[in-house]
Coordinates of N, CA, C and O and ligand atoms in Angstrom, one line a residue:
M22 N -108.2 -119.5 101.5 CA -107.8 -118.8 100.2 C -106.3 -119.1 99.9 O -105.5 -118.8 100.7
K23 N -106.1 -119.6 98.7 CA -104.7 -119.9 98.3 C -104.1 -118.7 97.6 O -104.5 -118.3 96.5
K24 N -103.1 -118.1 98.3 CA -102.4 -116.9 97.8 C -101.0 -117.3 97.4 O -100.3 -117.9 98.2
A25 N -100.6 -116.8 96.3 CA -99.2 -117.0 95.8 C -98.6 -115.7 95.5 O -99.2 -114.7 95.1
I26 N -97.2 -115.7 95.6 CA -96.5 -114.5 95.2 C -95.6 -114.9 94.0 O -95.0 -116.0 94.0
Y27 N -95.5 -114.0 93.0 CA -94.6 -114.3 91.9 C -93.5 -113.2 91.9 O -93.8 -112.0 91.6
V28 N -92.3 -113.5 92.4 CA -91.3 -112.5 92.6 C -90.3 -112.5 91.4 O -90.1 -113.5 90.8
G29 N -89.8 -111.3 91.1 CA -88.8 -111.3 90.0 C -88.4 -109.8 89.8 O -88.9 -108.9 90.4
S30 N -87.4 -109.7 88.9 CA -86.9 -108.3 88.6 C -87.8 -107.7 87.5 O -87.9 -106.5 87.5
F31 N -88.3 -108.6 86.6 CA -89.2 -108.1 85.6 C -88.6 -106.9 84.8 O -89.3 -105.9 84.7
D32 N -87.4 -107.0 84.4 CA -86.7 -105.8 83.8 C -86.3 -106.1 82.4 O -85.1 -106.2 82.1
P33 N -87.2 -106.1 81.4 CA -88.7 -105.9 81.6 C -89.5 -107.2 81.7 O -88.9 -108.3 81.5
F34 N -90.8 -107.0 81.8 CA -91.8 -108.1 81.9 C -91.9 -108.6 80.4 O -92.2 -107.8 79.5
T35 N -91.7 -109.9 80.3 CA -91.7 -110.5 78.9 C -92.9 -111.4 78.7 O -93.6 -111.7 79.7
Y36 N -93.1 -112.0 77.5 CA -94.1 -113.0 77.3 C -93.8 -114.3 78.1 O -94.7 -115.0 78.3
G37 N -92.6 -114.5 78.4 CA -92.2 -115.6 79.2 C -92.8 -115.5 80.6 O -93.4 -116.4 81.2
H38 N -92.7 -114.3 81.2 CA -93.3 -114.0 82.5 C -94.8 -114.1 82.4 O -95.4 -114.7 83.3
L39 N -95.4 -113.5 81.4 CA -96.8 -113.5 81.2 C -97.4 -114.9 81.1 O -98.4 -115.3 81.7
N40 N -96.7 -115.8 80.4 CA -97.1 -117.2 80.2 C -97.1 -117.9 81.6 O -98.1 -118.6 81.9
I41 N -96.1 -117.7 82.4 CA -96.1 -118.3 83.7 C -97.2 -117.8 84.6 O -98.0 -118.5 85.2
L42 N -97.4 -116.5 84.5 CA -98.5 -115.8 85.3 C -99.9 -116.4 84.9 O -100.6 -116.7 85.8
K43 N -100.1 -116.4 83.6 CA -101.5 -116.9 83.2 C -101.7 -118.3 83.6 O -102.8 -118.7 83.9
R44 N -100.7 -119.1 83.5 CA -100.9 -120.5 84.0 C -101.1 -120.7 85.5 O -101.8 -121.5 85.9
A45 N -100.4 -119.8 86.2 CA -100.5 -119.8 87.7 C -101.8 -119.3 88.1 O -102.3 -119.7 89.2
V46 N -102.4 -118.4 87.4 CA -103.7 -117.8 87.8 C -104.8 -118.8 88.0 O -105.6 -118.7 88.9
S47 N -104.8 -119.9 87.2 CA -105.8 -120.9 87.4 C -105.5 -121.8 88.6 O -106.4 -122.6 89.0
L48 N -104.4 -121.7 89.2 CA -104.0 -122.6 90.3 C -104.3 -122.0 91.7 O -104.3 -122.7 92.7
F49 N -104.4 -120.6 91.7 CA -104.5 -119.9 93.0 C -105.7 -118.9 93.0 O -106.1 -118.5 91.9
D50 N -106.1 -118.6 94.2 CA -107.2 -117.6 94.3 C -106.7 -116.2 94.0 O -107.4 -115.3 93.5
E51 N -105.5 -116.0 94.5 CA -104.9 -114.6 94.3 C -103.4 -114.7 94.0 O -102.7 -115.5 94.7
I52 N -102.9 -113.9 93.1 CA -101.5 -113.9 92.9 C -101.0 -112.4 93.0 O -101.6 -111.5 92.5
I53 N -99.9 -112.3 93.8 CA -99.2 -111.0 93.9 C -97.9 -111.0 93.2 O -97.1 -111.8 93.4
I54 N -97.8 -110.1 92.2 CA -96.6 -110.0 91.5 C -95.7 -109.0 92.3 O -96.1 -107.9 92.6
A55 N -94.6 -109.5 92.8 CA -93.7 -108.6 93.6 C -92.5 -108.3 92.9 O -91.7 -109.1 92.5
I56 N -92.4 -107.0 92.6 CA -91.2 -106.5 91.8 C -90.1 -106.2 92.8 O -90.2 -105.3 93.7
G57 N -89.0 -106.9 92.7 CA -87.9 -106.7 93.5 C -86.7 -106.2 92.7 O -86.8 -106.1 91.5
T58 N -85.6 -106.0 93.4 CA -84.4 -105.6 92.7 C -83.4 -106.7 92.9 O -83.1 -107.1 94.1
N59 N -82.8 -107.2 91.8 CA -81.8 -108.2 92.0 C -80.4 -107.5 92.0 O -80.0 -106.9 91.0
P60 N -79.7 -107.5 93.1 CA -78.5 -106.8 93.3 C -77.4 -107.2 92.3 O -76.5 -106.4 92.0
S61 N -77.5 -108.4 91.8 CA -76.5 -108.9 90.8 C -76.8 -108.5 89.4 O -76.0 -108.8 88.5
K62 N -78.0 -107.8 89.2 CA -78.3 -107.4 87.8 C -78.5 -105.9 87.8 O -79.1 -105.3 88.7
Q63 N -78.0 -105.3 86.7 CA -78.2 -103.8 86.6 C -79.6 -103.6 86.0 O -79.9 -104.2 84.9
S64 N -80.3 -102.7 86.6 CA -81.7 -102.5 86.1 C -81.9 -101.4 85.1 O -81.2 -100.3 85.2
L65 N -82.7 -101.7 84.0 CA -83.0 -100.7 83.0 C -84.1 -99.8 83.5 O -84.1 -98.6 83.3
F66 N -85.2 -100.4 84.0 CA -86.4 -99.7 84.4 C -86.3 -99.5 85.9 O -85.9 -100.4 86.7
R67 N -86.9 -98.3 86.3 CA -87.1 -98.1 87.8 C -88.2 -98.9 88.3 O -89.1 -99.3 87.4
A68 N -88.3 -99.2 89.5 CA -89.4 -100.0 90.1 C -90.8 -99.4 89.8 O -91.7 -100.2 89.4
D69 N -90.9 -98.1 89.9 CA -92.2 -97.5 89.6 C -92.6 -97.6 88.1 O -93.8 -97.8 87.8
E70 N -91.6 -97.6 87.2 CA -91.9 -97.8 85.8 C -92.4 -99.2 85.6 O -93.3 -99.5 84.8
K71 N -91.7 -100.2 86.2 CA -92.1 -101.6 86.0 C -93.5 -101.8 86.6 O -94.3 -102.5 86.0
Y72 N -93.8 -101.2 87.7 CA -95.1 -101.3 88.4 C -96.2 -100.8 87.4 O -97.2 -101.5 87.2
D73 N -96.0 -99.6 86.8 CA -97.0 -99.1 85.9 C -97.2 -100.0 84.7 O -98.4 -100.3 84.3
I74 N -96.1 -100.5 84.1 CA -96.2 -101.4 83.0 C -96.9 -102.7 83.3 O -97.9 -103.1 82.6
I75 N -96.6 -103.3 84.4 CA -97.2 -104.6 84.7 C -98.7 -104.4 85.1 O -99.5 -105.3 84.7
L76 N -99.0 -103.3 85.8 CA -100.4 -103.1 86.1 C -101.2 -103.0 84.8 O -102.3 -103.5 84.7
K77 N -100.7 -102.3 83.8 CA -101.4 -102.1 82.5 C -101.6 -103.5 81.8 O -102.6 -103.8 81.3
I78 N -100.5 -104.3 81.9 CA -100.6 -105.6 81.2 C -101.7 -106.5 81.9 O -102.5 -107.1 81.2
I79 N -101.7 -106.5 83.3 CA -102.7 -107.3 83.9 C -104.2 -106.8 83.6 O -105.1 -107.6 83.6
Q80 N -104.3 -105.5 83.5 CA -105.6 -105.0 83.1 C -106.0 -105.4 81.7 O -107.1 -105.8 81.5
Q81 N -105.0 -105.2 80.8 CA -105.3 -105.6 79.4 C -105.6 -107.1 79.3 O -106.5 -107.5 78.4
E82 N -105.0 -107.9 80.1 CA -105.2 -109.4 80.0 C -106.4 -109.8 80.8 O -106.7 -111.0 80.9
D83 N -107.0 -108.8 81.5 CA -108.2 -109.2 82.4 C -107.9 -110.1 83.5 O -108.7 -111.1 83.8
L84 N -106.7 -110.0 84.1 CA -106.3 -110.9 85.1 C -106.8 -110.3 86.5 O -106.0 -109.6 87.1
N85 N -108.0 -110.6 86.8 CA -108.6 -109.9 88.0 C -108.1 -110.3 89.3 O -108.2 -109.5 90.3
N86 N -107.6 -111.5 89.4 CA -107.1 -111.9 90.8 C -105.6 -111.7 90.9 O -104.9 -112.4 91.7
V87 N -105.0 -110.8 90.2 CA -103.6 -110.5 90.2 C -103.4 -109.1 90.7 O -104.0 -108.1 90.3
K88 N -102.5 -108.9 91.7 CA -102.1 -107.6 92.2 C -100.6 -107.4 92.0 O -99.9 -108.4 91.8
V89 N -100.2 -106.2 92.0 CA -98.8 -105.9 91.8 C -98.2 -105.0 93.0 O -98.9 -104.1 93.5
I90 N -97.1 -105.4 93.5 CA -96.4 -104.6 94.5 C -94.9 -104.4 94.2 O -94.4 -105.2 93.4
Q91 N -94.3 -103.5 94.9 CA -92.9 -103.4 94.8 C -92.3 -103.6 96.2 O -93.0 -103.3 97.2
Y92 N -91.1 -104.2 96.2 CA -90.5 -104.3 97.5 C -89.0 -104.1 97.4 O -88.4 -104.3 96.4
E93 N -88.4 -103.7 98.5 CA -87.0 -103.4 98.5 C -86.4 -103.8 99.8 O -87.0 -103.7 100.9
D94 N -85.1 -104.2 99.8 CA -84.4 -104.5 101.0 C -85.1 -105.4 102.0 O -85.2 -105.1 103.2
E95 N -85.7 -106.4 101.4 CA -86.4 -107.4 102.3 C -86.2 -108.8 101.7 O -86.3 -109.0 100.5
L96 N -86.0 -109.7 102.6 CA -85.9 -111.1 102.1 C -87.3 -111.6 101.6 O -88.3 -111.3 102.2
T97 N -87.2 -112.4 100.6 CA -88.5 -113.0 100.1 C -89.2 -113.7 101.2 O -90.4 -113.6 101.3
A98 N -88.5 -114.5 102.0 CA -89.1 -115.3 103.1 C -89.8 -114.4 104.1 O -90.9 -114.8 104.6
H99 N -89.3 -113.2 104.3 CA -89.9 -112.2 105.2 C -91.1 -111.6 104.6 O -92.2 -111.3 105.2
L100 N -91.0 -111.3 103.3 CA -92.0 -110.6 102.5 C -93.3 -111.5 102.5 O -94.4 -111.0 102.8
V101 N -93.1 -112.7 102.2 CA -94.3 -113.6 102.2 C -95.0 -113.8 103.5 O -96.2 -113.8 103.6
E102 N -94.2 -113.7 104.6 CA -94.7 -113.8 105.9 C -95.6 -112.6 106.2 O -96.7 -112.7 106.7
R103 N -95.0 -111.4 105.9 CA -95.7 -110.1 106.1 C -97.0 -110.1 105.3 O -98.0 -109.6 105.8
L104 N -97.0 -110.7 104.1 CA -98.2 -110.6 103.2 C -99.2 -111.8 103.5 O -100.3 -111.8 103.0
G105 N -98.8 -112.7 104.3 CA -99.6 -113.9 104.6 C -99.8 -114.8 103.4 O -100.9 -115.3 103.1
V106 N -98.7 -115.0 102.7 CA -98.8 -115.8 101.4 C -98.1 -117.1 101.7 O -97.1 -117.2 102.4
Q107 N -98.7 -118.2 101.2 CA -98.1 -119.6 101.4 C -97.3 -120.1 100.3 O -96.5 -121.0 100.5
Y108 N -97.5 -119.5 99.1 CA -96.8 -120.1 97.9 C -96.0 -119.1 97.1 O -96.4 -117.9 97.0
L109 N -94.8 -119.6 96.7 CA -93.9 -118.7 95.9 C -93.8 -119.3 94.5 O -93.4 -120.5 94.3
I110 N -94.1 -118.6 93.5 CA -94.1 -119.1 92.1 C -92.8 -118.7 91.4 O -92.4 -117.5 91.5
R111 N -92.1 -119.6 90.7 CA -91.0 -119.3 89.9 C -91.1 -120.1 88.6 O -91.7 -121.1 88.6
G112 N -90.4 -119.6 87.6 CA -90.4 -120.2 86.3 C -89.1 -120.9 86.1 O -88.1 -120.5 86.6
L113 N -89.1 -122.1 85.4 CA -87.9 -122.8 85.1 C -87.7 -122.9 83.6 O -88.6 -123.5 82.9
R114 N -86.6 -122.4 83.1 CA -86.3 -122.5 81.7 C -85.3 -123.6 81.4 O -85.2 -124.1 80.3
S115 N -84.4 -123.8 82.3 CA -83.2 -124.6 82.0 C -82.7 -125.3 83.3 O -83.1 -124.9 84.4
T116 N -81.6 -126.1 83.1 CA -81.0 -126.7 84.3 C -80.3 -125.6 85.0 O -80.1 -125.8 86.3
K117 N -79.9 -124.6 84.4 CA -79.2 -123.5 85.0 C -80.2 -122.8 86.0 O -79.8 -122.6 87.2
D118 N -81.4 -122.5 85.5 CA -82.4 -122.0 86.4 C -82.7 -123.0 87.6 O -82.8 -122.6 88.7
F119 N -82.7 -124.3 87.2 CA -83.1 -125.3 88.2 C -82.0 -125.3 89.4 O -82.4 -125.3 90.5
E120 N -80.8 -125.2 89.0 CA -79.7 -125.3 90.0 C -79.9 -124.1 91.0 O -79.8 -124.2 92.2
Y121 N -80.1 -122.9 90.4 CA -80.2 -121.7 91.2 C -81.5 -121.7 92.0 O -81.4 -121.4 93.2
E122 N -82.6 -122.1 91.4 CA -83.9 -122.1 92.1 C -83.9 -123.1 93.2 O -84.6 -122.9 94.3
M123 N -83.2 -124.2 93.0 CA -83.2 -125.3 94.1 C -82.5 -124.7 95.3 O -83.0 -124.9 96.4
D124 N -81.4 -124.0 95.2 CA -80.7 -123.4 96.3 C -81.6 -122.4 97.0 O -81.7 -122.3 98.2
M125 N -82.2 -121.5 96.1 CA -83.1 -120.4 96.7 C -84.3 -121.0 97.5 O -84.6 -120.5 98.5
A126 N -84.9 -122.1 96.9 CA -86.0 -122.7 97.6 C -85.6 -123.3 98.9 O -86.3 -123.1 99.9
A127 N -84.4 -123.9 99.0 CA -83.9 -124.4 100.3 C -83.7 -123.3 101.3 O -84.1 -123.5 102.4
V128 N -83.1 -122.2 100.8 CA -82.8 -121.1 101.7 C -84.2 -120.5 102.2 O -84.3 -120.3 103.4
N129 N -85.1 -120.3 101.3 CA -86.4 -119.7 101.7 C -87.1 -120.6 102.7 O -87.7 -120.1 103.6
R130 N -87.0 -121.9 102.5 CA -87.7 -122.8 103.4 C -87.1 -122.8 104.7 O -87.7 -123.0 105.8
A131 N -85.7 -122.7 104.7 CA -85.0 -122.7 106.0 C -85.4 -121.4 106.8 O -85.5 -121.4 108.0
L132 N -85.7 -120.3 106.1 CA -86.1 -119.1 106.8 C -87.5 -119.0 107.1 O -88.0 -118.3 108.0
N133 N -88.3 -119.7 106.3 CA -89.8 -119.7 106.5 C -90.4 -121.1 106.2 O -90.6 -121.4 105.0
S134 N -90.5 -121.9 107.2 CA -90.9 -123.3 107.0 C -92.3 -123.5 106.4 O -92.6 -124.6 105.9
S135 N -93.1 -122.5 106.4 CA -94.5 -122.7 105.9 C -94.5 -122.3 104.4 O -95.6 -122.4 103.8
L136 N -93.4 -121.8 103.9 CA -93.5 -121.4 102.5 C -93.2 -122.5 101.5 O -92.2 -123.3 101.7
E137 N -94.0 -122.7 100.5 CA -93.8 -123.7 99.5 C -93.5 -123.1 98.2 O -94.2 -122.2 97.7
S138 N -92.4 -123.4 97.6 CA -92.0 -122.9 96.3 C -92.6 -123.8 95.2 O -92.5 -125.0 95.3
I139 N -93.3 -123.2 94.2 CA -93.9 -123.9 93.1 C -93.2 -123.5 91.8 O -93.1 -122.3 91.5
F140 N -92.8 -124.5 91.1 CA -92.1 -124.2 89.8 C -92.9 -124.6 88.6 O -93.4 -125.7 88.6
L141 N -93.0 -123.7 87.7 CA -93.7 -124.0 86.5 C -92.7 -124.0 85.3 O -91.8 -123.1 85.2
M142 N -92.7 -125.0 84.5 CA -91.8 -125.2 83.4 C -92.1 -124.2 82.3 O -93.3 -124.0 81.9
S143 N -91.1 -123.5 81.8 CA -91.3 -122.6 80.7 C -92.0 -123.3 79.5 O -91.6 -124.4 79.2
D144 N -92.9 -122.6 78.9 CA -93.4 -123.0 77.6 C -92.3 -123.1 76.6 O -91.4 -122.2 76.6
S145 N -92.3 -124.1 75.7 CA -91.1 -124.3 74.8 C -90.9 -123.0 74.0 O -89.7 -122.7 73.6
R146 N -91.9 -122.2 73.7 CA -91.7 -121.0 72.9 C -90.9 -120.0 73.6 O -90.3 -119.1 72.9
Y147 N -90.9 -120.1 74.9 CA -90.2 -119.0 75.7 C -89.0 -119.5 76.4 O -88.4 -118.8 77.3
R148 N -88.5 -120.7 76.1 CA -87.4 -121.3 76.9 C -86.1 -120.5 76.8 O -85.3 -120.4 77.7
S149 N -85.9 -119.8 75.7 CA -84.7 -119.1 75.5 C -84.9 -117.6 75.7 O -84.0 -116.8 75.5
L150 N -86.0 -117.2 76.2 CA -86.4 -115.8 76.4 C -86.0 -115.3 77.8 O -86.4 -116.0 78.8
S151 N -85.3 -114.3 77.9 CA -85.0 -113.6 79.2 C -85.1 -112.1 79.0 O -85.0 -111.6 77.9
S152 N -85.2 -111.4 80.1 CA -85.2 -110.0 80.0 C -83.9 -109.5 79.5 O -83.9 -108.5 78.8
S153 N -82.8 -110.1 79.8 CA -81.5 -109.7 79.3 C -81.4 -109.8 77.8 O -80.9 -108.9 77.2
V154 N -81.9 -110.9 77.2 CA -81.9 -111.0 75.8 C -82.7 -109.9 75.1 O -82.3 -109.3 74.1
V155 N -83.9 -109.6 75.7 CA -84.7 -108.5 75.2 C -84.0 -107.2 75.2 O -84.0 -106.4 74.2
K156 N -83.3 -106.9 76.3 CA -82.6 -105.6 76.4 C -81.5 -105.6 75.4 O -81.2 -104.5 74.8
E157 N -80.8 -106.7 75.2 CA -79.7 -106.8 74.2 C -80.2 -106.5 72.8 O -79.6 -105.7 72.0
I158 N -81.4 -107.1 72.4 CA -81.9 -106.9 71.1 C -82.4 -105.4 70.9 O -82.1 -104.8 69.9
A159 N -83.1 -104.9 72.0 CA -83.7 -103.6 71.9 C -82.6 -102.5 71.8 O -82.7 -101.5 71.0
K160 N -81.5 -102.7 72.5 CA -80.4 -101.8 72.5 C -79.8 -101.6 71.1 O -79.4 -100.5 70.7
F161 N -79.9 -102.6 70.3 CA -79.3 -102.5 68.9 C -80.5 -102.4 67.9 O -80.3 -102.9 66.7
N162 N -81.6 -101.9 68.4 CA -82.7 -101.6 67.5 C -83.4 -102.8 66.8 O -84.0 -102.7 65.7
G163 N -83.3 -104.0 67.4 CA -83.9 -105.2 66.8 C -85.4 -105.2 67.2 O -85.8 -104.5 68.1
D164 N -86.1 -106.1 66.5 CA -87.5 -106.3 66.7 C -87.8 -107.2 67.9 O -87.5 -108.4 67.9
I165 N -88.4 -106.6 68.9 CA -88.7 -107.4 70.1 C -90.2 -107.7 70.3 O -90.7 -108.2 71.3
S166 N -91.0 -107.4 69.2 CA -92.4 -107.6 69.3 C -92.9 -109.0 69.6 O -94.0 -109.1 70.1
S167 N -92.1 -110.0 69.3 CA -92.6 -111.4 69.6 C -92.2 -111.8 71.0 O -92.5 -112.9 71.4
F168 N -91.4 -111.0 71.7 CA -90.9 -111.3 73.0 C -91.6 -110.6 74.2 O -91.6 -111.1 75.3
V169 N -92.2 -109.4 73.9 CA -92.7 -108.6 75.0 C -94.1 -108.0 74.5 O -94.3 -107.8 73.3
P170 N -95.0 -107.7 75.5 CA -96.2 -107.0 75.1 C -95.9 -105.6 74.5 O -94.8 -105.1 74.8
E171 N -96.8 -105.1 73.7 CA -96.6 -103.9 73.0 C -96.2 -102.7 73.9 O -95.3 -101.9 73.6
I172 N -96.8 -102.6 75.1 CA -96.5 -101.6 76.0 C -95.1 -101.6 76.5 O -94.4 -100.6 76.7
V173 N -94.5 -102.8 76.6 CA -93.1 -103.0 77.0 C -92.2 -102.5 75.8 O -91.2 -101.8 76.0
A174 N -92.6 -102.9 74.6 CA -91.8 -102.6 73.4 C -91.7 -101.1 73.3 O -90.7 -100.5 73.0
Q175 N -92.9 -100.4 73.5 CA -92.9 -98.9 73.4 C -92.0 -98.3 74.5 O -91.2 -97.4 74.2
A176 N -92.1 -98.8 75.7 CA -91.2 -98.3 76.8 C -89.7 -98.5 76.5 O -88.9 -97.6 76.9
M177 N -89.4 -99.6 75.9 CA -88.0 -99.9 75.6 C -87.5 -99.0 74.5 O -86.4 -98.5 74.6
K178 N -88.4 -98.7 73.6 CA -88.0 -97.8 72.5 C -87.6 -96.4 73.1 O -86.6 -95.8 72.7
K179 N -88.4 -96.0 74.0 CA -88.1 -94.6 74.7 C -86.8 -94.7 75.4 O -86.0 -93.8 75.4
K180 N -86.5 -95.8 76.1 CA -85.3 -95.9 76.9 C -84.1 -95.8 76.0 O -83.0 -95.3 76.4
Y181 N -84.2 -96.4 74.8 CA -83.0 -96.5 73.9 C -83.0 -95.5 72.8 O -82.1 -95.5 72.0
S182 N -84.0 -94.5 72.9 CA -84.0 -93.5 71.8 C -83.1 -92.3 72.1 O -82.7 -92.1 73.3
Ligands
ADP226 P1 -85.0 -112.7 88.9 O1 -83.9 -111.7 88.8 O2 -85.7 -112.8 90.3 O3 -84.6 -114.1 88.4 P2 -86.6 -112.4 86.5 O4 -87.5 -111.3 86.1 O5 -85.4 -112.7 85.6 O6 -86.2 -112.1 88.0 O7 -87.4 -113.8 86.5 C1 -88.5 -113.9 87.4 C2 -89.0 -115.4 87.3 O8 -89.6 -115.6 86.1 C3 -87.9 -116.4 87.5 O9 -88.4 -117.5 88.2 C4 -87.5 -116.8 86.1 O10 -87.0 -118.1 86.0 C5 -88.9 -116.7 85.5 N1 -88.8 -116.5 84.0 C6 -88.2 -115.4 83.4 N2 -88.3 -115.6 82.0 C7 -89.0 -116.7 81.8 C8 -89.4 -117.5 80.7 N3 -89.0 -117.0 79.4 N4 -90.1 -118.6 80.8 C9 -90.4 -119.0 82.1 N5 -90.0 -118.4 83.2 C10 -89.3 -117.3 83.1

C-alpha cells in the first residue's frame, strides 16, 4: 500500500493546497494531511481549528482515501517513520519554493533514508497563491472567494470581524 503524507501549516488551507491534494490522491492509496506548526510563521488558526476545516473540506470533496492529523514538536522524518509512510508530498510554486524544498528534502533523507519526497508543480492558476496572501487580503476585507473554499472564507471572516 502506497501511503503519502502532505505536511504543511495550512494557515489557512487554500485552493492551491486542494489542487495539490486532489492530484496526489490519484497517485497514492492513502494520503495523510499532517498539520504542523512552522516556527518561522505566526499562525492565525489554532491546530484544532485547521483540523476541523480540513476535515470538512475532504468530506465535501469526497476524498475518501485522505486522513487528517495534527503533529507538534516532531521532525517530519520521525513523523513519517512513526506513521509508516514512504512518501512526502510538497507543492512547488516558484524557484524560491524549489531552493527551500531541495534543502528540506536533503535533510529529511539524511534523517530517514527510506523517505522519498515527491514534488508536484503548482497549477498555473495558483502559482501566486499562498496562505499569507489570503490572510493579507482578508485582513483588509478583500474578496478571497476565488482563493479558498467557502468554509475557509467564513472562518476568516470570523477571525477578522
Ligand atoms: P509550510 O509552512 O510547511 O510551507 P504551507 O501550508 O505554506 O506550509 O504549504 C504546504 C505545502 O503546500 C508546501 O509544499 C507548499 O509549497 C504547498 N503550497 C502552498 N500553496 C500552494 C499553491 N498555491 N500551489 C501549490 N503548492 C502550494
